[in-house]
Amino acid sequence: MITLPVNDILYFEIPDTRKISIKTLTKEFQFNGRMAEIDDRLSDVGFLRIHQAYLINFDYIKTMDFKQVIMQDDRVFNVSGARRTEVRVQYMLLRQRKEESDWLPL
């Protein structure tokens, strides 16, 4: 068992049917699990499920359009057709929340 700061995680992916990979700023880990469980636990802290096999950290998105996401490590992920509308809505909500948190009341 390992403990990772959520802010260090770039994304989760399922490279095959038996393992989930976690890509951090400096390392990669693999474990057995279900992506749906991870998504449930992390959706409130800025992770987007863009595909059945990918859960990405909003804070590490370099660019995003309707069909794909480019992460800060230059990894390109396709957004699944079935999730495109939902991902767009979630992305805009996270972006708005981030912008609001960047402003300090005077």
PDB file of N, CA and C in Angstrom:
ATOM      1  N   MET A   1       0.845  -1.180   0.000  1.00  0.00           N
ATOM      2  CA  MET A   1       0.000   0.000   0.000  1.00  0.00           C
ATOM      3  C   MET A   1       0.887   1.239   0.000  1.00  0.00           C
ATOM      4  N   ILE A   2       0.507   2.224  -0.814  1.00  0.00           N
ATOM      5  CA  ILE A   2       1.216   3.494  -0.861  1.00  0.00           C
ATOM      6  C   ILE A   2       0.215   4.628  -0.668  1.00  0.00           C
ATOM      7  N   THR A   3       0.718   5.752  -0.248  1.00  0.00           N
ATOM      8  CA  THR A   3      -0.090   6.953  -0.094  1.00  0.00           C
ATOM      9  C   THR A   3       0.501   8.017  -1.005  1.00  0.00           C
ATOM     10  N   LEU A   4      -0.346   8.622  -1.820  1.00  0.00           N
ATOM     11  CA  LEU A   4       0.098   9.648  -2.761  1.00  0.00           C
ATOM     12  C   LEU A   4      -0.705  10.923  -2.554  1.00  0.00           C
ATOM     13  N   PRO A   5      -0.043  12.071  -2.607  1.00  0.00           N
ATOM     14  CA  PRO A   5      -0.815  13.319  -2.611  1.00  0.00           C
ATOM     15  C   PRO A   5      -1.619  13.414  -3.906  1.00  0.00           C
ATOM     16  N   VAL A   6      -2.877  13.726  -3.795  1.00  0.00           N
ATOM     17  CA  VAL A   6      -3.751  13.802  -4.968  1.00  0.00           C
ATOM     18  C   VAL A   6      -3.205  14.813  -5.975  1.00  0.00           C
ATOM     19  N   ASN A   7      -2.619  15.886  -5.503  1.00  0.00           N
ATOM     20  CA  ASN A   7      -2.094  16.924  -6.390  1.00  0.00           C
ATOM     21  C   ASN A   7      -0.927  16.444  -7.243  1.00  0.00           C
ATOM     22  N   ASP A   8      -0.281  15.349  -6.865  1.00  0.00           N
ATOM     23  CA  ASP A   8       0.834  14.818  -7.648  1.00  0.00           C
ATOM     24  C   ASP A   8       0.388  13.892  -8.768  1.00  0.00           C
ATOM     25  N   ILE A   9      -0.874  13.494  -8.782  1.00  0.00           N
ATOM     26  CA  ILE A   9      -1.355  12.528  -9.760  1.00  0.00           C
ATOM     27  C   ILE A   9      -1.784  13.250 -11.037  1.00  0.00           C
ATOM     28  N   LEU A  10      -1.172  12.847 -12.159  1.00  0.00           N
ATOM     29  CA  LEU A  10      -1.546  13.393 -13.459  1.00  0.00           C
ATOM     30  C   LEU A  10      -2.791  12.694 -14.000  1.00  0.00           C
ATOM     31  N   TYR A  11      -2.768  11.359 -13.976  1.00  0.00           N
ATOM     32  CA  TYR A  11      -3.900  10.607 -14.489  1.00  0.00           C
ATOM     33  C   TYR A  11      -3.832   9.146 -14.063  1.00  0.00           C
ATOM     34  N   PHE A  12      -4.973   8.497 -14.205  1.00  0.00           N
ATOM     35  CA  PHE A  12      -5.114   7.052 -14.035  1.00  0.00           C
ATOM     36  C   PHE A  12      -5.457   6.499 -15.414  1.00  0.00           C
ATOM     37  N   GLU A  13      -4.942   5.334 -15.723  1.00  0.00           N
ATOM     38  CA  GLU A  13      -5.335   4.675 -16.964  1.00  0.00           C
ATOM     39  C   GLU A  13      -5.347   3.172 -16.776  1.00  0.00           C
ATOM     40  N   ILE A  14      -6.115   2.522 -17.636  1.00  0.00           N
ATOM     41  CA  ILE A  14      -6.180   1.066 -17.620  1.00  0.00           C
ATOM     42  C   ILE A  14      -5.443   0.577 -18.871  1.00  0.00           C
ATOM     43  N   PRO A  15      -4.176   0.171 -18.728  1.00  0.00           N
ATOM     44  CA  PRO A  15      -3.429  -0.292 -19.907  1.00  0.00           C
ATOM     45  C   PRO A  15      -3.850  -1.684 -20.368  1.00  0.00           C
ATOM     46  N   ASP A  16      -4.381  -2.490 -19.468  1.00  0.00           N
ATOM     47  CA  ASP A  16      -4.949  -3.791 -19.824  1.00  0.00           C
ATOM     48  C   ASP A  16      -6.110  -4.076 -18.884  1.00  0.00           C
ATOM     49  N   THR A  17      -6.708  -5.207 -18.982  1.00  0.00           N
ATOM     50  CA  THR A  17      -7.928  -5.471 -18.226  1.00  0.00           C
ATOM     51  C   THR A  17      -7.696  -5.781 -16.755  1.00  0.00           C
ATOM     52  N   ARG A  18      -6.480  -5.962 -16.329  1.00  0.00           N
ATOM     53  CA  ARG A  18      -6.241  -6.391 -14.958  1.00  0.00           C
ATOM     54  C   ARG A  18      -5.622  -5.343 -14.038  1.00  0.00           C
ATOM     55  N   LYS A  19      -5.044  -4.311 -14.576  1.00  0.00           N
ATOM     56  CA  LYS A  19      -4.321  -3.330 -13.765  1.00  0.00           C
ATOM     57  C   LYS A  19      -4.777  -1.906 -14.056  1.00  0.00           C
ATOM     58  N   ILE A  20      -4.596  -1.048 -13.061  1.00  0.00           N
ATOM     59  CA  ILE A  20      -4.777   0.386 -13.230  1.00  0.00           C
ATOM     60  C   ILE A  20      -3.420   1.022 -12.984  1.00  0.00           C
ATOM     61  N   SER A  21      -3.003   1.906 -13.884  1.00  0.00           N
ATOM     62  CA  SER A  21      -1.750   2.638 -13.726  1.00  0.00           C
ATOM     63  C   SER A  21      -2.046   4.037 -13.207  1.00  0.00           C
ATOM     64  N   ILE A  22      -1.206   4.497 -12.298  1.00  0.00           N
ATOM     65  CA  ILE A  22      -1.269   5.873 -11.809  1.00  0.00           C
ATOM     66  C   ILE A  22      -0.002   6.559 -12.285  1.00  0.00           C
ATOM     67  N   LYS A  23      -0.131   7.630 -13.025  1.00  0.00           N
ATOM     68  CA  LYS A  23       1.017   8.417 -13.466  1.00  0.00           C
ATOM     69  C   LYS A  23       1.093   9.646 -12.579  1.00  0.00           C
ATOM     70  N   THR A  24       2.221   9.798 -11.857  1.00  0.00           N
ATOM     71  CA  THR A  24       2.433  10.968 -11.018  1.00  0.00           C
ATOM     72  C   THR A  24       3.445  11.884 -11.693  1.00  0.00           C
ATOM     73  N   LEU A  25       3.836  12.916 -11.006  1.00  0.00           N
ATOM     74  CA  LEU A  25       4.826  13.845 -11.544  1.00  0.00           C
ATOM     75  C   LEU A  25       6.167  13.169 -11.792  1.00  0.00           C
ATOM     76  N   THR A  26       6.492  12.163 -10.984  1.00  0.00           N
ATOM     77  CA  THR A  26       7.819  11.560 -11.069  1.00  0.00           C
ATOM     78  C   THR A  26       7.837  10.051 -11.280  1.00  0.00           C
ATOM     79  N   LYS A  27       6.710   9.368 -11.021  1.00  0.00           N
ATOM     80  CA  LYS A  27       6.706   7.909 -11.066  1.00  0.00           C
ATOM     81  C   LYS A  27       5.415   7.371 -11.654  1.00  0.00           C
ATOM     82  N   GLU A  28       5.427   6.072 -11.859  1.00  0.00           N
ATOM     83  CA  GLU A  28       4.224   5.376 -12.288  1.00  0.00           C
ATOM     84  C   GLU A  28       4.038   4.146 -11.407  1.00  0.00           C
ATOM     85  N   PHE A  29       2.800   3.920 -10.990  1.00  0.00           N
ATOM     86  CA  PHE A  29       2.468   2.786 -10.133  1.00  0.00           C
ATOM     87  C   PHE A  29       1.346   1.993 -10.789  1.00  0.00           C
ATOM     88  N   GLN A  30       1.256   0.710 -10.450  1.00  0.00           N
ATOM     89  CA  GLN A  30       0.145  -0.115 -10.919  1.00  0.00           C
ATOM     90  C   GLN A  30      -0.477  -0.841  -9.737  1.00  0.00           C
ATOM     91  N   PHE A  31      -1.776  -1.054  -9.835  1.00  0.00           N
ATOM     92  CA  PHE A  31      -2.491  -1.787  -8.790  1.00  0.00           C
ATOM     93  C   PHE A  31      -3.743  -2.409  -9.390  1.00  0.00           C
ATOM     94  N   ASN A  32      -4.318  -3.324  -8.661  1.00  0.00           N
ATOM     95  CA  ASN A  32      -5.591  -3.930  -9.052  1.00  0.00           C
ATOM     96  C   ASN A  32      -6.720  -3.076  -8.480  1.00  0.00           C
ATOM     97  N   GLY A  33      -7.731  -2.848  -9.273  1.00  0.00           N
ATOM     98  CA  GLY A  33      -8.853  -2.052  -8.795  1.00  0.00           C
ATOM     99  C   GLY A  33      -9.853  -1.804  -9.898  1.00  0.00           C
ATOM    100  N   ARG A  34     -10.844  -0.988  -9.580  1.00  0.00           N
ATOM    101  CA  ARG A  34     -11.877  -0.623 -10.547  1.00  0.00           C
ATOM    102  C   ARG A  34     -11.866   0.884 -10.746  1.00  0.00           C
ATOM    103  N   MET A  35     -11.851   1.292 -12.001  1.00  0.00           N
ATOM    104  CA  MET A  35     -11.806   2.714 -12.319  1.00  0.00           C
ATOM    105  C   MET A  35     -13.047   3.436 -11.796  1.00  0.00           C
ATOM    106  N   ALA A  36     -14.193   2.786 -11.788  1.00  0.00           N
ATOM    107  CA  ALA A  36     -15.420   3.424 -11.300  1.00  0.00           C
ATOM    108  C   ALA A  36     -15.288   3.815  -9.828  1.00  0.00           C
ATOM    109  N   GLU A  37     -14.636   2.992  -9.036  1.00  0.00           N
ATOM    110  CA  GLU A  37     -14.431   3.311  -7.619  1.00  0.00           C
ATOM    111  C   GLU A  37     -13.510   4.516  -7.448  1.00  0.00           C
ATOM    112  N   ILE A  38     -12.464   4.574  -8.248  1.00  0.00           N
ATOM    113  CA  ILE A  38     -11.536   5.707  -8.176  1.00  0.00           C
ATOM    114  C   ILE A  38     -12.249   6.980  -8.622  1.00  0.00           C
ATOM    115  N   ASP A  39     -13.000   6.886  -9.693  1.00  0.00           N
ATOM    116  CA  ASP A  39     -13.764   8.026 -10.196  1.00  0.00           C
ATOM    117  C   ASP A  39     -14.718   8.553  -9.125  1.00  0.00           C
ATOM    118  N   ASP A  40     -15.427   7.670  -8.450  1.00  0.00           N
ATOM    119  CA  ASP A  40     -16.343   8.086  -7.381  1.00  0.00           C
ATOM    120  C   ASP A  40     -15.618   8.840  -6.274  1.00  0.00           C
ATOM    121  N   ARG A  41     -14.420   8.390  -5.940  1.00  0.00           N
ATOM    122  CA  ARG A  41     -13.679   9.018  -4.840  1.00  0.00           C
ATOM    123  C   ARG A  41     -13.027  10.338  -5.228  1.00  0.00           C
ATOM    124  N   LEU A  42     -12.687  10.512  -6.517  1.00  0.00           N
ATOM    125  CA  LEU A  42     -11.899  11.682  -6.918  1.00  0.00           C
ATOM    126  C   LEU A  42     -12.640  12.712  -7.768  1.00  0.00           C
ATOM    127  N   SER A  43     -13.861  12.441  -8.154  1.00  0.00           N
ATOM    128  CA  SER A  43     -14.574  13.389  -9.015  1.00  0.00           C
ATOM    129  C   SER A  43     -14.786  14.736  -8.327  1.00  0.00           C
ATOM    130  N   ASP A  44     -14.894  14.757  -7.017  1.00  0.00           N
ATOM    131  CA  ASP A  44     -15.107  16.013  -6.282  1.00  0.00           C
ATOM    132  C   ASP A  44     -13.827  16.819  -6.067  1.00  0.00           C
ATOM    133  N   VAL A  45     -12.679  16.236  -6.402  1.00  0.00           N
ATOM    134  CA  VAL A  45     -11.421  16.959  -6.193  1.00  0.00           C
ATOM    135  C   VAL A  45     -10.722  17.286  -7.512  1.00  0.00           C
ATOM    136  N   GLY A  46     -11.480  17.293  -8.609  1.00  0.00           N
ATOM    137  CA  GLY A  46     -10.934  17.795  -9.863  1.00  0.00           C
ATOM    138  C   GLY A  46     -10.450  16.764 -10.859  1.00  0.00           C
ATOM    139  N   PHE A  47     -10.978  15.558 -10.813  1.00  0.00           N
ATOM    140  CA  PHE A  47     -10.617  14.545 -11.803  1.00  0.00           C
ATOM    141  C   PHE A  47     -11.780  14.353 -12.767  1.00  0.00           C
ATOM    142  N   LEU A  48     -11.441  14.190 -14.047  1.00  0.00           N
ATOM    143  CA  LEU A  48     -12.441  14.021 -15.100  1.00  0.00           C
ATOM    144  C   LEU A  48     -12.316  12.634 -15.717  1.00  0.00           C
ATOM    145  N   ARG A  49     -13.399  11.934 -15.820  1.00  0.00           N
ATOM    146  CA  ARG A  49     -13.423  10.621 -16.481  1.00  0.00           C
ATOM    147  C   ARG A  49     -13.740  10.871 -17.942  1.00  0.00           C
ATOM    148  N   ILE A  50     -12.718  10.893 -18.786  1.00  0.00           N
ATOM    149  CA  ILE A  50     -12.891  11.240 -20.190  1.00  0.00           C
ATOM    150  C   ILE A  50     -13.108  10.032 -21.088  1.00  0.00           C
ATOM    151  N   HIS A  51     -12.897   8.858 -20.526  1.00  0.00           N
ATOM    152  CA  HIS A  51     -12.980   7.612 -21.297  1.00  0.00           C
ATOM    153  C   HIS A  51     -13.113   6.493 -20.281  1.00  0.00           C
ATOM    154  N   GLN A  52     -13.584   5.356 -20.722  1.00  0.00           N
ATOM    155  CA  GLN A  52     -13.688   4.210 -19.816  1.00  0.00           C
ATOM    156  C   GLN A  52     -12.330   3.870 -19.195  1.00  0.00           C
ATOM    157  N   ALA A  53     -11.263   4.146 -19.918  1.00  0.00           N
ATOM    158  CA  ALA A  53      -9.922   3.764 -19.457  1.00  0.00           C
ATOM    159  C   ALA A  53      -9.102   4.915 -18.897  1.00  0.00           C
ATOM    160  N   TYR A  54      -9.633   6.156 -18.865  1.00  0.00           N
ATOM    161  CA  TYR A  54      -8.832   7.303 -18.444  1.00  0.00           C
ATOM    162  C   TYR A  54      -9.570   8.199 -17.455  1.00  0.00           C
ATOM    163  N   LEU A  55      -8.872   8.549 -16.389  1.00  0.00           N
ATOM    164  CA  LEU A  55      -9.348   9.510 -15.399  1.00  0.00           C
ATOM    165  C   LEU A  55      -8.213  10.503 -15.214  1.00  0.00           C
ATOM    166  N   ILE A  56      -8.441  11.762 -15.568  1.00  0.00           N
ATOM    167  CA  ILE A  56      -7.349  12.739 -15.600  1.00  0.00           C
ATOM    168  C   ILE A  56      -7.555  13.846 -14.568  1.00  0.00           C
ATOM    169  N   ASN A  57      -6.442  14.423 -14.134  1.00  0.00           N
ATOM    170  CA  ASN A  57      -6.449  15.519 -13.169  1.00  0.00           C
ATOM    171  C   ASN A  57      -6.596  16.837 -13.935  1.00  0.00           C
ATOM    172  N   PHE A  58      -7.641  17.566 -13.644  1.00  0.00           N
ATOM    173  CA  PHE A  58      -7.916  18.851 -14.293  1.00  0.00           C
ATOM    174  C   PHE A  58      -6.717  19.796 -14.227  1.00  0.00           C
ATOM    175  N   ASP A  59      -6.017  19.799 -13.118  1.00  0.00           N
ATOM    176  CA  ASP A  59      -4.908  20.743 -12.916  1.00  0.00           C
ATOM    177  C   ASP A  59      -3.739  20.511 -13.864  1.00  0.00           C
ATOM    178  N   TYR A  60      -3.674  19.375 -14.522  1.00  0.00           N
ATOM    179  CA  TYR A  60      -2.557  19.066 -15.418  1.00  0.00           C
ATOM    180  C   TYR A  60      -2.961  19.038 -16.884  1.00  0.00           C
ATOM    181  N   ILE A  61      -4.130  19.584 -17.199  1.00  0.00           N
ATOM    182  CA  ILE A  61      -4.543  19.690 -18.595  1.00  0.00           C
ATOM    183  C   ILE A  61      -3.829  20.880 -19.223  1.00  0.00           C
ATOM    184  N   LYS A  62      -3.141  20.605 -20.317  1.00  0.00           N
ATOM    185  CA  LYS A  62      -2.481  21.674 -21.072  1.00  0.00           C
ATOM    186  C   LYS A  62      -3.483  22.315 -22.030  1.00  0.00           C
ATOM    187  N   THR A  63      -4.113  21.505 -22.861  1.00  0.00           N
ATOM    188  CA  THR A  63      -5.159  21.977 -23.764  1.00  0.00           C
ATOM    189  C   THR A  63      -6.231  20.907 -23.882  1.00  0.00           C
ATOM    190  N   MET A  64      -7.420  21.360 -24.237  1.00  0.00           N
ATOM    191  CA  MET A  64      -8.529  20.431 -24.378  1.00  0.00           C
ATOM    192  C   MET A  64      -9.464  20.942 -25.454  1.00  0.00           C
ATOM    193  N   ASP A  65      -9.924  20.030 -26.297  1.00  0.00           N
ATOM    194  CA  ASP A  65     -10.986  20.368 -27.224  1.00  0.00           C
ATOM    195  C   ASP A  65     -12.054  19.292 -27.120  1.00  0.00           C
ATOM    196  N   PHE A  66     -12.995  19.305 -28.034  1.00  0.00           N
ATOM    197  CA  PHE A  66     -14.136  18.401 -27.943  1.00  0.00           C
ATOM    198  C   PHE A  66     -13.741  16.930 -28.025  1.00  0.00           C
ATOM    199  N   LYS A  67     -12.650  16.625 -28.754  1.00  0.00           N
ATOM    200  CA  LYS A  67     -12.286  15.237 -29.005  1.00  0.00           C
ATOM    201  C   LYS A  67     -11.067  14.738 -28.256  1.00  0.00           C
ATOM    202  N   GLN A  68     -10.211  15.629 -27.790  1.00  0.00           N
ATOM    203  CA  GLN A  68      -8.997  15.153 -27.128  1.00  0.00           C
ATOM    204  C   GLN A  68      -8.496  16.111 -26.066  1.00  0.00           C
ATOM    205  N   VAL A  69      -7.637  15.553 -25.209  1.00  0.00           N
ATOM    206  CA  VAL A  69      -7.006  16.310 -24.129  1.00  0.00           C
ATOM    207  C   VAL A  69      -5.498  16.113 -24.250  1.00  0.00           C
ATOM    208  N   ILE A  70      -4.750  17.191 -24.107  1.00  0.00           N
ATOM    209  CA  ILE A  70      -3.294  17.096 -24.052  1.00  0.00           C
ATOM    210  C   ILE A  70      -2.874  17.488 -22.647  1.00  0.00           C
ATOM    211  N   MET A  71      -2.179  16.563 -21.998  1.00  0.00           N
ATOM    212  CA  MET A  71      -1.733  16.788 -20.631  1.00  0.00           C
ATOM    213  C   MET A  71      -0.404  17.543 -20.625  1.00  0.00           C
ATOM    214  N   GLN A  72       0.005  18.032 -19.464  1.00  0.00           N
ATOM    215  CA  GLN A  72       1.255  18.778 -19.363  1.00  0.00           C
ATOM    216  C   GLN A  72       2.486  17.934 -19.658  1.00  0.00           C
ATOM    217  N   ASP A  73       2.368  16.612 -19.555  1.00  0.00           N
ATOM    218  CA  ASP A  73       3.492  15.753 -19.933  1.00  0.00           C
ATOM    219  C   ASP A  73       3.432  15.386 -21.415  1.00  0.00           C
ATOM    220  N   ASP A  74       2.579  16.092 -22.180  1.00  0.00           N
ATOM    221  CA  ASP A  74       2.364  15.935 -23.620  1.00  0.00           C
ATOM    222  C   ASP A  74       1.680  14.632 -24.018  1.00  0.00           C
ATOM    223  N   ARG A  75       1.150  13.909 -23.078  1.00  0.00           N
ATOM    224  CA  ARG A  75       0.369  12.709 -23.392  1.00  0.00           C
ATOM    225  C   ARG A  75      -0.976  13.158 -23.936  1.00  0.00           C
ATOM    226  N   VAL A  76      -1.412  12.550 -25.030  1.00  0.00           N
ATOM    227  CA  VAL A  76      -2.674  12.889 -25.672  1.00  0.00           C
ATOM    228  C   VAL A  76      -3.682  11.781 -25.373  1.00  0.00           C
ATOM    229  N   PHE A  77      -4.846  12.171 -24.887  1.00  0.00           N
ATOM    230  CA  PHE A  77      -5.933  11.243 -24.614  1.00  0.00           C
ATOM    231  C   PHE A  77      -7.136  11.629 -25.467  1.00  0.00           C
ATOM    232  N   ASN A  78      -7.789  10.640 -26.045  1.00  0.00           N
ATOM    233  CA  ASN A  78      -9.045  10.889 -26.754  1.00  0.00           C
ATOM    234  C   ASN A  78     -10.193  10.866 -25.762  1.00  0.00           C
ATOM    235  N   VAL A  79     -11.129  11.786 -25.950  1.00  0.00           N
ATOM    236  CA  VAL A  79     -12.346  11.812 -25.156  1.00  0.00           C
ATOM    237  C   VAL A  79     -13.343  10.910 -25.880  1.00  0.00           C
ATOM    238  N   SER A  80     -13.908   9.948 -25.169  1.00  0.00           N
ATOM    239  CA  SER A  80     -14.848   9.032 -25.818  1.00  0.00           C
ATOM    240  C   SER A  80     -16.092   9.779 -26.266  1.00  0.00           C
ATOM    241  N   GLY A  81     -16.651   9.346 -27.381  1.00  0.00           N
ATOM    242  CA  GLY A  81     -17.838   9.989 -27.934  1.00  0.00           C
ATOM    243  C   GLY A  81     -18.997  10.018 -26.960  1.00  0.00           C
ATOM    244  N   ALA A  82     -19.158   8.946 -26.204  1.00  0.00           N
ATOM    245  CA  ALA A  82     -20.265   8.855 -25.256  1.00  0.00           C
ATOM    246  C   ALA A  82     -20.116   9.820 -24.089  1.00  0.00           C
ATOM    247  N   ARG A  83     -18.912  10.273 -23.812  1.00  0.00           N
ATOM    248  CA  ARG A  83     -18.674  11.135 -22.644  1.00  0.00           C
ATOM    249  C   ARG A  83     -18.414  12.598 -22.999  1.00  0.00           C
ATOM    250  N   ARG A  84     -18.391  12.938 -24.261  1.00  0.00           N
ATOM    251  CA  ARG A  84     -17.961  14.285 -24.666  1.00  0.00           C
ATOM    252  C   ARG A  84     -18.784  15.408 -24.061  1.00  0.00           C
ATOM    253  N   THR A  85     -20.090  15.297 -24.083  1.00  0.00           N
ATOM    254  CA  THR A  85     -20.929  16.362 -23.525  1.00  0.00           C
ATOM    255  C   THR A  85     -20.725  16.472 -22.022  1.00  0.00           C
ATOM    256  N   GLU A  86     -20.736  15.352 -21.337  1.00  0.00           N
ATOM    257  CA  GLU A  86     -20.540  15.356 -19.883  1.00  0.00           C
ATOM    258  C   GLU A  86     -19.168  15.908 -19.508  1.00  0.00           C
ATOM    259  N   VAL A  87     -18.131  15.519 -20.245  1.00  0.00           N
ATOM    260  CA  VAL A  87     -16.775  15.999 -19.968  1.00  0.00           C
ATOM    261  C   VAL A  87     -16.693  17.500 -20.152  1.00  0.00           C
ATOM    262  N   ARG A  88     -17.332  17.998 -21.196  1.00  0.00           N
ATOM    263  CA  ARG A  88     -17.313  19.441 -21.430  1.00  0.00           C
ATOM    264  C   ARG A  88     -17.959  20.210 -20.286  1.00  0.00           C
ATOM    265  N   VAL A  89     -19.094  19.726 -19.828  1.00  0.00           N
ATOM    266  CA  VAL A  89     -19.793  20.380 -18.720  1.00  0.00           C
ATOM    267  C   VAL A  89     -18.933  20.331 -17.461  1.00  0.00           C
ATOM    268  N   GLN A  90     -18.402  19.166 -17.141  1.00  0.00           N
ATOM    269  CA  GLN A  90     -17.556  19.026 -15.947  1.00  0.00           C
ATOM    270  C   GLN A  90     -16.313  19.898 -16.048  1.00  0.00           C
ATOM    271  N   TYR A  91     -15.700  19.951 -17.216  1.00  0.00           N
ATOM    272  CA  TYR A  91     -14.510  20.786 -17.431  1.00  0.00           C
ATOM    273  C   TYR A  91     -14.831  22.252 -17.159  1.00  0.00           C
ATOM    274  N   MET A  92     -15.953  22.730 -17.697  1.00  0.00           N
ATOM    275  CA  MET A  92     -16.324  24.126 -17.492  1.00  0.00           C
ATOM    276  C   MET A  92     -16.622  24.417 -16.027  1.00  0.00           C
ATOM    277  N   LEU A  93     -17.258  23.497 -15.328  1.00  0.00           N
ATOM    278  CA  LEU A  93     -17.510  23.678 -13.898  1.00  0.00           C
ATOM    279  C   LEU A  93     -16.205  23.736 -13.107  1.00  0.00           C
ATOM    280  N   LEU A  94     -15.283  22.847 -13.425  1.00  0.00           N
ATOM    281  CA  LEU A  94     -13.994  22.853 -12.731  1.00  0.00           C
ATOM    282  C   LEU A  94     -13.207  24.117 -13.040  1.00  0.00           C
ATOM    283  N   ARG A  95     -13.273  24.545 -14.274  1.00  0.00           N
ATOM    284  CA  ARG A  95     -12.566  25.774 -14.659  1.00  0.00           C
ATOM    285  C   ARG A  95     -13.139  26.980 -13.921  1.00  0.00           C
ATOM    286  N   GLN A  96     -14.467  27.039 -13.831  1.00  0.00           N
ATOM    287  CA  GLN A  96     -15.107  28.135 -13.114  1.00  0.00           C
ATOM    288  C   GLN A  96     -14.729  28.109 -11.633  1.00  0.00           C
ATOM    289  N   ARG A  97     -14.759  26.920 -11.035  1.00  0.00           N
ATOM    290  CA  ARG A  97     -14.390  26.785  -9.622  1.00  0.00           C
ATOM    291  C   ARG A  97     -12.946  27.218  -9.390  1.00  0.00           C
ATOM    292  N   LYS A  98     -12.057  26.854 -10.308  1.00  0.00           N
ATOM    293  CA  LYS A  98     -10.643  27.225 -10.189  1.00  0.00           C
ATOM    294  C   LYS A  98     -10.478  28.738 -10.295  1.00  0.00           C
ATOM    295  N   GLU A  99     -11.153  29.345 -11.253  1.00  0.00           N
ATOM    296  CA  GLU A  99     -11.057  30.798 -11.424  1.00  0.00           C
ATOM    297  C   GLU A  99     -11.594  31.532 -10.206  1.00  0.00           C
ATOM    298  N   GLU A 100     -12.692  31.048  -9.644  1.00  0.00           N
ATOM    299  CA  GLU A 100     -13.255  31.687  -8.454  1.00  0.00           C
ATOM    300  C   GLU A 100     -12.337  31.543  -7.251  1.00  0.00           C
ATOM    301  N   SER A 101     -11.650  30.420  -7.140  1.00  0.00           N
ATOM    302  CA  SER A 101     -10.761  30.220  -6.001  1.00  0.00           C
ATOM    303  C   SER A 101      -9.474  31.023  -6.134  1.00  0.00           C
ATOM    304  N   ASP A 102      -9.147  31.452  -7.350  1.00  0.00           N
ATOM    305  CA  ASP A 102      -7.942  32.262  -7.561  1.00  0.00           C
ATOM    306  C   ASP A 102      -8.120  33.709  -7.130  1.00  0.00           C
ATOM    307  N   TRP A 103      -9.360  34.126  -6.951  1.00  0.00           N
ATOM    308  CA  TRP A 103      -9.638  35.492  -6.546  1.00  0.00           C
ATOM    309  C   TRP A 103      -9.816  35.555  -5.037  1.00  0.00           C
ATOM    310  N   LEU A 104      -9.179  36.510  -4.441  1.00  0.00           N
ATOM    311  CA  LEU A 104      -9.314  36.727  -2.998  1.00  0.00           C
ATOM    312  C   LEU A 104     -10.239  37.908  -2.748  1.00  0.00           C
ATOM    313  N   PRO A 105     -11.179  37.757  -1.851  1.00  0.00           N
ATOM    314  CA  PRO A 105     -12.065  38.913  -1.565  1.00  0.00           C
ATOM    315  C   PRO A 105     -11.291  39.998  -0.836  1.00  0.00           C
ATOM    316  N   LEU A 106     -11.575  41.235  -1.160  1.00  0.00           N
ATOM    317  CA  LEU A 106     -10.891  42.382  -0.531  1.00  0.00           C
ATOM    318  C   LEU A 106     -11.800  43.067   0.455  1.00  0.00           C
TER     319      LEU A 106
END
